[in-house]
mmCIF file of C-alpha atoms in Angstrom:
data_model
loop_
_atom_site.group_PDB
_atom_site.id
_atom_site.type_symbol
_atom_site.label_atom_id
_atom_site.label_comp_id
_atom_site.label_asym_id
_atom_site.label_seq_id
_atom_site.Cartn_x
_atom_site.Cartn_y
_atom_site.Cartn_z
ATOM 1 C CA MET A 348 93.319 80.794 86.882
ATOM 2 C CA TYR A 349 96.773 82.183 85.659
ATOM 3 C CA ARG A 350 95.342 82.278 82.428
ATOM 4 C CA LYS A 351 92.490 84.348 83.452
ATOM 5 C CA TRP A 352 94.851 86.845 85.018
ATOM 6 C CA MET A 353 97.513 86.830 82.188
ATOM 7 C CA CYS A 354 93.830 87.773 79.687
ATOM 8 C CA LEU A 355 93.259 90.593 82.257
ATOM 9 C CA LEU A 356 96.656 92.445 82.415
ATOM 10 C CA ALA A 357 96.658 92.230 78.475
ATOM 11 C CA ALA A 358 92.800 93.949 78.905
ATOM 12 C CA CYS A 359 94.333 96.723 81.045
ATOM 13 C CA ALA A 360 97.458 97.228 78.892
ATOM 14 C CA ALA A 361 95.140 97.429 75.984
ATOM 15 C CA GLY A 362 92.732 99.865 77.459
ATOM 16 C CA TRP A 363 95.626 101.883 78.462
ATOM 17 C CA ALA A 364 97.561 102.017 74.954
ATOM 18 C CA GLN A 365 94.194 103.497 73.705
ATOM 19 C CA GLY A 366 94.516 106.501 75.522
ATOM 20 C CA GLN A 367 91.478 106.919 77.248
ATOM 21 C CA GLY A 368 93.421 108.624 79.958
ATOM 22 C CA MET A 369 91.073 109.469 83.024
ATOM 23 C CA GLY A 370 88.077 108.344 82.414
ATOM 24 C CA HIS A 371 84.679 108.934 84.137
ATOM 25 C CA MET A 372 84.089 105.368 85.131
ATOM 26 C CA GLN A 373 80.951 105.465 84.034
ATOM 27 C CA ASN A 374 80.627 101.825 84.023
ATOM 28 C CA MET A 375 81.174 101.702 88.120
ATOM 29 C CA ASN A 376 78.208 101.349 90.465
ATOM 30 C CA ARG A 377 78.366 102.131 94.212
ATOM 31 C CA ALA A 378 79.793 98.629 95.147
ATOM 32 C CA GLY A 379 82.566 99.600 92.449
ATOM 33 C CA MET A 380 83.686 103.132 93.732
ATOM 34 C CA TYR A 381 83.747 101.352 97.257
ATOM 35 C CA LEU A 382 85.895 98.738 96.079
ATOM 36 C CA MET A 383 88.015 101.144 94.659
ATOM 37 C CA ASN A 384 89.245 102.497 98.024
ATOM 38 C CA MET A 385 90.850 99.241 98.954
ATOM 39 C CA ALA A 386 94.169 99.776 99.572
ATOM 40 C CA SER A 387 95.919 96.288 99.777
ATOM 41 C CA GLY A 388 93.708 93.614 100.070
ATOM 42 C CA THR A 389 90.911 94.766 102.277
ATOM 43 C CA SER A 390 92.468 97.408 104.173
ATOM 44 C CA MET A 391 91.801 101.194 103.375
ATOM 45 C CA ASN A 392 93.323 104.539 103.908
ATOM 46 C CA PRO A 393 91.075 107.482 105.170
ATOM 47 C CA TYR A 394 88.562 108.042 101.896
ATOM 48 C CA SER A 395 89.890 111.545 101.434
ATOM 49 C CA PHE A 396 93.317 110.077 100.455
ATOM 50 C CA GLN A 397 93.485 110.320 96.741
ATOM 51 C CA MET A 398 95.554 107.614 95.564
ATOM 52 C CA PRO A 399 98.059 108.417 92.426
ATOM 53 C CA MET A 400 96.481 106.199 89.724
ATOM 54 C CA ILE A 401 95.792 106.150 85.776
ATOM 55 C CA MET A 402 92.043 105.365 85.474
ATOM 56 C CA THR A 403 90.731 104.361 82.112
ATOM 57 C CA GLU A 404 87.857 101.787 80.777
ATOM 58 C CA ALA A 405 88.085 98.729 78.160
ATOM 59 C CA GLY A 406 84.641 97.523 77.039
ATOM 60 C CA ASN A 407 82.782 97.191 80.126
ATOM 61 C CA TRP A 408 85.571 97.002 82.661
ATOM 62 C CA SER A 409 86.627 100.054 84.603
ATOM 63 C CA LEU A 410 90.391 99.868 85.216
ATOM 64 C CA MET A 411 93.167 101.077 87.749
ATOM 65 C CA PHE A 412 96.763 100.967 87.662
ATOM 66 C CA MET A 413 99.373 102.417 90.382
ATOM 67 C CA GLY A 414 102.847 102.176 90.746
ATOM 68 C CA GLN A 415 105.640 103.050 92.620
ATOM 69 C CA GLY A 416 109.719 102.454 92.764
ATOM 70 C CA PHE A 417 112.474 103.750 94.262
ATOM 71 C CA LEU A 418 116.419 103.500 93.786
ATOM 72 C CA VAL A 419 118.126 103.940 96.973
ATOM 73 C CA ASP A 420 121.745 104.700 98.276
ATOM 74 C CA THR A 421 121.372 103.487 102.347
ATOM 75 C CA GLN A 422 124.554 104.336 104.691
ATOM 76 C CA GLN A 423 124.176 102.538 107.934
ATOM 77 C CA SER A 424 126.707 103.923 110.625
ATOM 78 C CA GLY A 425 128.816 101.357 113.191
ATOM 79 C CA PRO A 426 129.879 97.786 113.350
ATOM 80 C CA GLN A 427 126.779 96.649 112.272
ATOM 81 C CA GLY A 428 125.732 98.722 109.516
ATOM 82 C CA GLY A 429 126.029 98.468 105.839
ATOM 83 C CA ASP A 430 126.052 100.588 102.803
ATOM 84 C CA LYS A 431 123.828 99.135 99.581
ATOM 85 C CA LEU A 432 122.496 100.666 96.371
ATOM 86 C CA TYR A 433 119.085 98.793 95.839
ATOM 87 C CA GLY A 434 115.591 99.285 94.234
ATOM 88 C CA SER A 435 112.123 98.488 95.915
ATOM 89 C CA SER A 436 109.393 98.716 93.731
ATOM 90 C CA TRP A 437 105.406 97.504 93.415
ATOM 91 C CA PHE A 438 102.830 97.552 90.466
ATOM 92 C CA MET A 439 99.490 97.168 90.904
ATOM 93 C CA ALA A 440 96.831 96.395 88.223
ATOM 94 C CA SER A 441 92.759 96.288 88.909
ATOM 95 C CA GLY A 442 90.140 95.606 87.030
ATOM 96 C CA ILE A 443 85.897 96.280 88.400
ATOM 97 C CA HIS A 444 83.147 94.968 86.500
ATOM 98 C CA THR A 445 79.225 95.048 87.607
ATOM 99 C CA LEU A 446 78.125 91.858 88.578
ATOM 100 C CA PHE A 447 74.401 90.575 89.904
ATOM 101 C CA GLY A 448 74.190 94.074 90.788
ATOM 102 C CA GLY A 449 77.358 94.567 92.704
ATOM 103 C CA SER A 450 80.622 94.726 91.687
ATOM 104 C CA VAL A 451 83.818 92.747 91.170
ATOM 105 C CA MET A 452 86.918 93.519 91.338
ATOM 106 C CA LEU A 453 90.111 91.344 90.230
ATOM 107 C CA THR A 454 93.460 92.896 91.420
ATOM 108 C CA THR A 455 97.121 91.538 91.065
ATOM 109 C CA MET A 456 100.177 93.759 92.141
ATOM 110 C CA LEU A 457 103.739 92.571 91.448
ATOM 111 C CA SER A 458 107.447 93.875 92.644
ATOM 112 C CA LEU A 459 110.716 93.783 91.124
ATOM 113 C CA ASP A 460 112.451 93.450 94.679
ATOM 114 C CA PRO A 461 113.474 89.895 94.266
ATOM 115 C CA ALA A 462 115.599 91.271 91.523
ATOM 116 C CA THR A 463 116.716 94.717 92.602
ATOM 117 C CA ILE A 464 117.460 93.770 96.119
ATOM 118 C CA THR A 465 120.573 91.598 96.091
ATOM 119 C CA ASN A 466 121.634 88.887 98.397
ATOM 120 C CA ARG A 467 117.931 88.962 99.608
ATOM 121 C CA SER A 468 118.319 92.313 101.729
ATOM 122 C CA TYR A 469 119.022 95.163 102.192
ATOM 123 C CA PRO A 470 120.978 97.129 105.369
ATOM 124 C CA LEU A 471 118.402 98.647 108.250
ATOM 125 C CA LEU A 472 120.077 98.875 111.511
ATOM 126 C CA PHE A 473 117.818 96.915 114.359
ATOM 127 C CA GLN A 474 115.314 95.264 111.725
ATOM 128 C CA THR A 475 114.141 91.573 112.289
ATOM 129 C CA GLY A 476 112.390 89.278 110.781
ATOM 130 C CA GLU A 477 112.660 86.155 108.333
ATOM 131 C CA THR A 478 115.301 84.659 107.223
ATOM 132 C CA ALA A 479 118.263 84.971 104.318
ATOM 133 C CA TYR A 480 120.454 82.080 103.380
ATOM 134 C CA GLY A 481 118.897 80.108 106.092
ATOM 135 C CA ARG A 482 120.116 82.804 108.969
ATOM 136 C CA PRO A 483 117.559 85.076 110.710
ATOM 137 C CA LEU A 484 117.791 88.544 109.631
ATOM 138 C CA ILE A 485 119.414 91.127 111.843
ATOM 139 C CA ASP A 486 120.003 94.381 110.851
ATOM 140 C CA ALA A 487 118.706 94.034 107.314
ATOM 141 C CA GLN A 488 114.921 94.215 105.785
ATOM 142 C CA HIS A 489 114.063 91.477 103.463
ATOM 143 C CA PRO A 490 112.657 91.869 100.119
ATOM 144 C CA HIS A 491 109.045 91.417 98.999
ATOM 145 C CA ASP A 492 107.485 88.121 96.579
ATOM 146 C CA PHE A 493 107.179 89.205 92.986
ATOM 147 C CA ILE A 494 103.739 88.117 93.523
ATOM 148 C CA MET A 495 102.836 90.785 96.186
ATOM 149 C CA SER A 496 98.764 90.168 95.748
ATOM 150 C CA LEU A 497 96.489 88.116 93.405
ATOM 151 C CA GLY A 498 92.920 88.260 94.428
ATOM 152 C CA VAL A 499 89.468 89.054 93.761
ATOM 153 C CA GLN A 500 86.656 90.990 95.743
ATOM 154 C CA TYR A 501 83.186 91.327 95.328
ATOM 155 C CA ALA A 502 81.006 93.892 96.940
ATOM 156 C CA HIS A 503 76.999 94.564 96.867
ATOM 157 C CA ARG A 504 74.755 96.838 98.391
ATOM 158 C CA ALA A 505 72.155 95.597 101.101
ATOM 159 C CA GLY A 506 70.108 99.006 101.608
ATOM 160 C CA ARG A 507 71.142 102.397 101.373
ATOM 161 C CA ASP A 508 73.601 102.407 103.870
ATOM 162 C CA THR A 509 74.922 99.013 104.001
ATOM 163 C CA MET A 510 77.200 97.095 102.406
ATOM 164 C CA TRP A 511 78.700 93.428 102.144
ATOM 165 C CA GLN A 512 81.928 92.367 100.669
ATOM 166 C CA LEU A 513 83.689 88.748 99.888
ATOM 167 C CA TYR A 514 87.314 88.671 99.487
ATOM 168 C CA TYR A 515 89.807 85.598 98.416
ATOM 169 C CA ALA A 516 93.376 85.961 97.636
ATOM 170 C CA PRO A 517 95.992 83.035 97.040
ATOM 171 C CA VAL A 518 98.599 85.764 97.593
ATOM 172 C CA GLY A 519 96.657 89.042 99.786
ATOM 173 C CA ASP A 520 96.083 90.622 103.057
ATOM 174 C CA PRO A 521 93.839 89.588 105.663
ATOM 175 C CA ALA A 522 92.009 91.826 107.909
ATOM 176 C CA LEU A 523 94.922 92.304 110.479
ATOM 177 C CA GLY A 524 96.638 95.447 111.142
ATOM 178 C CA PRO A 525 96.601 99.043 109.435
ATOM 179 C CA VAL A 526 97.574 99.618 105.946
ATOM 180 C CA ALA A 527 100.795 97.991 104.974
ATOM 181 C CA PHE A 528 103.697 100.504 105.063
ATOM 182 C CA PRO A 529 104.551 100.348 101.202
ATOM 183 C CA HIS A 530 100.594 101.967 100.319
ATOM 184 C CA ARG A 531 99.861 103.914 103.531
ATOM 185 C CA ALA A 532 99.278 107.169 102.502
ATOM 186 C CA SER A 533 101.615 108.349 105.514
ATOM 187 C CA ALA A 534 104.635 106.544 104.172
ATOM 188 C CA LEU A 535 104.228 107.403 100.533
ATOM 189 C CA GLU A 536 107.806 109.283 100.850
ATOM 190 C CA LEU A 537 109.528 106.694 103.051
ATOM 191 C CA PRO A 538 111.520 104.220 100.662
ATOM 192 C CA GLN A 539 112.544 102.162 104.044
ATOM 193 C CA ALA A 540 110.156 99.895 106.070
ATOM 194 C CA THR A 541 109.507 100.226 109.449
ATOM 195 C CA LEU A 542 111.040 98.794 112.654
ATOM 196 C CA GLY A 543 107.676 97.708 113.475
ATOM 197 C CA HIS A 544 106.865 96.021 110.282
ATOM 198 C CA HIS A 545 106.378 91.981 111.712
ATOM 199 C CA TRP A 546 104.489 93.671 114.743
ATOM 200 C CA GLN A 547 101.961 95.718 112.648
ATOM 201 C CA ASP A 548 101.487 95.015 108.904
ATOM 202 C CA SER A 549 103.580 91.884 107.923
ATOM 203 C CA THR A 550 100.552 89.779 106.861
ATOM 204 C CA HIS A 551 99.834 92.076 104.038
ATOM 205 C CA ILE A 552 101.962 89.347 101.932
ATOM 206 C CA ALA A 553 99.536 86.284 103.403
ATOM 207 C CA ASP A 554 98.453 83.270 101.308
ATOM 208 C CA ASN A 555 94.930 81.306 100.884
ATOM 209 C CA VAL A 556 93.623 84.284 102.583
ATOM 210 C CA ALA A 557 89.912 84.436 102.555
ATOM 211 C CA THR A 558 87.701 87.631 104.211
ATOM 212 C CA VAL A 559 84.170 88.547 105.022
ATOM 213 C CA ALA A 560 83.532 92.067 105.833
ATOM 214 C CA VAL A 561 80.352 94.205 106.206
ATOM 215 C CA ARG A 562 80.199 97.861 106.621
ATOM 216 C CA HIS A 563 76.990 100.156 108.182
ATOM 217 C CA LYS A 564 77.493 103.606 107.187
ATOM 218 C CA TRP A 565 80.748 104.548 109.011
ATOM 219 C CA LEU A 566 81.579 101.091 110.706
ATOM 220 C CA ARG A 567 82.806 98.135 109.253
ATOM 221 C CA LEU A 568 83.901 94.831 110.709
ATOM 222 C CA GLU A 569 85.982 91.980 108.725
ATOM 223 C CA ALA A 570 86.684 88.429 109.733
ATOM 224 C CA SER A 571 89.870 86.545 107.663
ATOM 225 C CA GLY A 572 91.427 82.968 107.272
ATOM 226 C CA PHE A 573 94.862 82.486 106.083
ATOM 227 C CA HIS A 574 98.006 80.703 106.190
ATOM 228 C CA GLY A 575 100.150 81.873 109.133
ATOM 229 C CA ALA A 576 103.747 81.464 107.837
ATOM 230 C CA GLU A 577 105.933 84.373 106.155
ATOM 231 C CA PRO A 578 107.103 83.722 103.147
ATOM 232 C CA ASP A 579 109.935 81.314 102.236
ATOM 233 C CA GLU A 580 113.597 82.650 100.657
ATOM 234 C CA ASN A 581 112.337 81.747 97.074
ATOM 235 C CA ARG A 582 110.645 85.501 96.563
ATOM 236 C CA TRP A 583 109.479 84.244 92.598
ATOM 237 C CA ASN A 584 107.092 81.672 94.027
ATOM 238 C CA ILE A 585 103.400 81.571 95.815
ATOM 239 C CA ASP A 586 103.991 79.905 99.457
ATOM 240 C CA TRP A 587 100.796 77.986 99.405
ATOM 241 C CA GLY A 588 99.692 76.879 102.888
ATOM 242 C CA GLY A 589 96.587 75.513 104.794
ATOM 243 C CA MET A 590 94.078 77.916 106.457
ATOM 244 C CA ASP A 591 95.472 77.809 109.757
ATOM 245 C CA SER A 592 95.276 81.186 111.207
ATOM 246 C CA TYR A 593 92.508 83.973 111.289
ATOM 247 C CA SER A 594 91.972 87.476 112.329
ATOM 248 C CA GLY A 595 89.175 90.305 112.782
ATOM 249 C CA ARG A 596 89.241 93.804 112.555
ATOM 250 C CA LEU A 597 87.104 96.428 113.305
ATOM 251 C CA SER A 598 87.168 99.994 111.395
ATOM 252 C CA VAL A 599 85.498 103.415 111.941
ATOM 253 C CA ALA A 600 85.583 106.090 109.520
ATOM 254 C CA PRO A 601 83.311 108.838 111.352
ATOM 255 C CA THR A 602 84.748 111.324 108.601
ATOM 256 C CA GLN A 603 86.335 111.220 105.264
ATOM 257 C CA ASN A 604 89.366 112.703 106.379
ATOM 258 C CA TRP A 605 89.734 109.757 109.717
ATOM 259 C CA MET A 606 90.026 106.192 109.591
ATOM 260 C CA ALA A 607 90.675 104.195 112.641
ATOM 261 C CA GLN A 608 91.161 100.189 113.219
ATOM 262 C CA VAL A 609 91.453 98.010 115.916
ATOM 263 C CA SER A 610 92.291 94.157 114.880
ATOM 264 C CA ALA A 611 93.554 90.901 116.607
ATOM 265 C CA GLY A 612 94.368 87.399 115.241
ATOM 266 C CA ARG A 613 96.403 84.254 115.843
ATOM 267 C CA LEU A 614 99.427 83.544 113.540
ATOM 268 C CA THR A 615 100.272 79.788 113.231
ATOM 269 C CA HIS A 616 104.015 79.433 113.559
ATOM 270 C CA PRO A 617 104.783 82.649 111.455
ATOM 271 C CA GLU A 618 108.542 82.441 111.633
ATOM 272 C CA ARG A 619 110.153 79.263 110.473
ATOM 273 C CA GLN A 620 112.672 79.290 112.405
ATOM 274 C CA GLU A 621 111.409 79.849 115.442
ATOM 275 C CA PRO A 622 108.844 78.173 118.085
ATOM 276 C CA GLY A 623 105.301 78.764 118.563
ATOM 277 C CA ASP A 624 102.383 80.640 117.411
ATOM 278 C CA VAL A 625 101.957 84.514 117.375
ATOM 279 C CA VAL A 626 98.905 85.796 118.795
ATOM 280 C CA ARG A 627 99.139 90.014 117.278
ATOM 281 C CA ALA A 628 97.036 92.760 118.293
ATOM 282 C CA THR A 629 96.852 96.565 116.756
ATOM 283 C CA ALA A 630 95.368 99.513 116.837
ATOM 284 C CA SER A 631 95.981 102.539 114.651
ATOM 285 C CA LEU A 632 94.242 106.059 113.610
ATOM 286 C CA ALA A 633 95.080 108.172 110.222
ATOM 287 C CA TYR A 634 94.348 111.110 109.247
ATOM 288 C CA THR A 635 94.383 112.756 105.284
ATOM 289 C CA ARG A 636 93.485 115.973 104.351
ATOM 290 C CA GLY A 637 93.991 117.487 100.981
ATOM 291 C CA GLY A 638 97.952 116.042 100.634
ATOM 292 C CA TRP A 639 98.720 116.164 104.329
ATOM 293 C CA SER A 640 98.330 112.463 105.896
ATOM 294 C CA SER A 641 99.714 111.005 109.125
ATOM 295 C CA SER A 642 99.275 107.782 111.385
ATOM 296 C CA LEU A 643 99.602 106.447 114.848
ATOM 297 C CA ILE A 644 99.954 102.898 115.018
ATOM 298 C CA TRP A 645 100.294 100.555 118.027
ATOM 299 C CA GLY A 646 101.269 96.547 117.210
ATOM 300 C CA ARG A 647 101.853 93.894 120.089
ATOM 301 C CA ASN A 648 102.930 90.309 119.228
ATOM 302 C CA HIS A 649 102.623 87.702 122.027
ATOM 303 C CA GLN A 650 104.988 85.085 121.832
ATOM 304 C CA THR A 651 103.190 81.598 122.577
ATOM 305 C CA ALA A 652 106.308 79.864 123.334
ATOM 306 C CA GLY A 653 108.197 81.952 125.764
ATOM 307 C CA ASN A 654 104.640 83.745 126.788
ATOM 308 C CA ARG A 655 105.822 87.456 126.039
ATOM 309 C CA ASN A 656 104.529 90.624 124.989
ATOM 310 C CA LEU A 657 106.486 92.517 122.547
ATOM 311 C CA ASN A 658 105.296 95.901 121.751
ATOM 312 C CA SER A 659 105.243 98.415 119.176
ATOM 313 C CA TYR A 660 104.511 102.208 118.410
ATOM 314 C CA LEU A 661 104.848 104.400 115.684
ATOM 315 C CA ALA A 662 103.863 107.946 114.417
ATOM 316 C CA GLU A 663 104.271 108.943 111.058
ATOM 317 C CA THR A 664 103.435 111.960 108.575
ATOM 318 C CA VAL A 665 104.237 113.450 104.993
ATOM 319 C CA LEU A 666 103.732 117.000 104.579
ATOM 320 C CA PRO A 667 103.504 118.593 100.847
ATOM 321 C CA VAL A 668 104.478 122.197 100.756
ATOM 322 C CA HIS A 669 103.978 124.085 97.633
ATOM 323 C CA LYS A 670 102.960 121.023 95.814
ATOM 324 C CA ARG A 671 106.618 119.719 94.683
ATOM 325 C CA ASN A 672 107.955 119.370 97.861
ATOM 326 C CA PHE A 673 106.998 116.787 100.805
ATOM 327 C CA LEU A 674 108.428 117.020 104.529
ATOM 328 C CA THR A 675 108.455 113.255 106.102
ATOM 329 C CA GLY A 676 108.674 112.459 109.679
ATOM 330 C CA ARG A 677 108.294 108.716 111.476
ATOM 331 C CA ALA A 678 109.210 108.021 115.327
ATOM 332 C CA GLU A 679 108.967 104.278 116.199
ATOM 333 C CA LEU A 680 109.658 102.525 119.865
ATOM 334 C CA VAL A 681 109.933 99.007 119.093
ATOM 335 C CA ASP A 682 110.660 95.993 121.869
ATOM 336 C CA LYS A 683 113.176 93.736 119.890
ATOM 337 C CA ASP A 684 114.456 90.166 121.329
ATOM 338 C CA GLU A 685 116.143 89.107 117.764
ATOM 339 C CA LEU A 686 119.227 91.119 117.828
ATOM 340 C CA ALA A 687 122.707 89.707 117.796
ATOM 341 C CA ILE A 688 123.354 90.503 121.868
ATOM 342 C CA ALA A 689 120.769 88.184 123.744
ATOM 343 C CA GLY A 690 117.955 90.035 125.563
ATOM 344 C CA THR A 691 115.136 92.033 124.861
ATOM 345 C CA TYR A 692 115.858 95.794 124.226
ATOM 346 C CA ARG A 693 113.617 98.645 123.458
ATOM 347 C CA ILE A 694 114.686 100.620 120.224
ATOM 348 C CA GLN A 695 113.838 104.306 119.274
ATOM 349 C CA ALA A 696 113.907 105.392 116.162
ATOM 350 C CA TYR A 697 113.468 109.113 114.519
ATOM 351 C CA THR A 698 113.484 109.522 110.998
ATOM 352 C CA ALA A 699 113.437 112.932 109.223
ATOM 353 C CA GLY A 700 113.242 113.684 105.131
ATOM 354 C CA TYR A 701 112.405 115.745 102.344
ATOM 355 C CA THR A 702 111.442 114.806 98.616
ATOM 356 C CA ARG A 703 111.762 117.236 95.830
ATOM 357 C CA ASP A 704 109.359 116.247 92.421
ATOM 358 C CA PHE A 705 111.616 117.657 89.484
ATOM 359 C CA GLY A 706 109.730 116.377 86.633
ATOM 360 C CA SER A 707 106.426 114.791 85.767
ATOM 361 C CA LEU A 708 105.571 113.157 82.140
ATOM 362 C CA LYS A 709 101.849 112.503 81.265
ATOM 363 C CA HIS A 710 101.315 109.402 83.579
ATOM 364 C CA VAL A 711 104.667 109.538 85.472
ATOM 365 C CA GLU A 712 106.075 112.149 88.273
ATOM 366 C CA THR A 713 109.521 111.825 89.584
ATOM 367 C CA GLY A 714 111.369 113.006 92.912
ATOM 368 C CA ILE A 715 114.665 113.017 94.320
ATOM 369 C CA GLY A 716 114.831 113.071 98.331
ATOM 370 C CA ALA A 717 116.842 111.743 101.188
ATOM 371 C CA ASN A 718 116.075 110.740 104.821
ATOM 372 C CA VAL A 719 117.985 110.448 108.174
ATOM 373 C CA THR A 720 117.577 108.244 110.848
ATOM 374 C CA ALA A 721 118.935 108.971 114.410
ATOM 375 C CA TYR A 722 118.427 105.708 117.024
ATOM 376 C CA VAL A 723 118.465 105.982 120.623
ATOM 377 C CA ILE A 724 119.439 102.509 122.252
ATOM 378 C CA PRO A 725 120.229 101.168 125.501
ATOM 379 C CA GLU A 726 123.475 101.154 126.924
ATOM 380 C CA ALA A 727 124.098 97.436 126.750
ATOM 381 C CA LEU A 728 123.566 97.638 122.861
ATOM 382 C CA GLN A 729 126.480 100.734 122.393
ATOM 383 C CA ALA A 730 129.031 98.642 122.312
ATOM 384 C CA HIS A 731 128.103 96.763 119.644
ATOM 385 C CA TYR A 732 126.293 99.360 117.801
ATOM 386 C CA GLY A 733 128.242 102.433 118.573
ATOM 387 C CA ASP A 734 126.744 105.312 121.140
ATOM 388 C CA ARG A 735 124.788 107.251 118.529
ATOM 389 C CA PRO A 736 123.866 105.050 115.611
ATOM 390 C CA TRP A 737 122.349 106.397 112.643
ATOM 391 C CA GLY A 738 121.297 105.687 108.932
ATOM 392 C CA VAL A 739 120.915 107.739 105.650
ATOM 393 C CA ASN A 740 118.965 107.116 102.334
ATOM 394 C CA LEU A 741 119.563 108.829 99.265
ATOM 395 C CA TYR A 742 116.794 108.253 96.630
ATOM 396 C CA PHE A 743 115.019 108.681 93.361
ATOM 397 C CA ARG A 744 111.283 108.209 93.298
ATOM 398 C CA VAL A 745 109.528 107.146 90.350
ATOM 399 C CA ARG A 746 105.198 107.081 90.672
ATOM 400 C CA LEU A 747 102.081 106.775 88.085
ATOM 401 C CA LYS A 748 99.552 109.325 88.519
#
């Protein structure tokens, strides 16, 4: 299987090197055009969102390349804060080919996070989830695995208005939650993770994922089985496991500019150092018009071990101004029960940022930017974190276009 994927990547690189540029995708049918809209696994941004990508053709394959990277200097205040220079990145290559009247798409997504995020985390106040060196991460964000995705999809039309779809991935994204933050249209200019990541979209790097989906006009229904455990600390391997978890998602796209979804799933023992399962429910509404993209997201984890519900809420936007300038905003309310002080606390985080594109090559655009986050926390946490904790990120961004 790995040899097939390496051959596909070689074909992609060869097609790119031949300078075919922005092809018209002459080999692509309606099913192939539908598969092009997948963001991560089978999740979708609004149809009107134009993901920056390089498109070309190699023989009968239609090829797509997408990628983004940040070099970030982060400063976090207070006794629990930290400072760090780190890099976060992802690169995705996809190939689409007609097959039996439909289309098949092969996708691989890689990240250099394991090499560019040292000591297995970067500082992020009030962030929780997963482990580093055998201890739960608190006030820190874990890196992504080197192999973020490795999957195959097949789509086929059944009549004029209906499309059915099959997806399998040794590493991939089940039908649970909105588009994950690294690929979400409204988050493209925000390098840091959301505090609600493990309430909303953390399953975007799951193992042994299988999904069946059907779309009719503006309505899509999906069902998935997958391995529910979070990745281990070895970020260079594939954390294989049995298909012990399941989820379902209903998506509605009444127009090209809107995408809404509700989803729910049961994750079997997702956190390796915590007992019990998690029943996750999410709902989201995404909007894109021109280059302006916004999202509203809710996620809830029901912990079976303690019979508790923990909620998260997010509002997020990116607004282009005169093409080269991007204003960003993010507001979050998250219930946290894994902080250094025992108890459950509602954390508020408000982020505002700006990115300026300053240079562009034929297939690469670069930018510099900054964002500032102010936190509002309960009084019980102020002795531990300070009265007015804050965080600042300065970054250099590079993206394929």
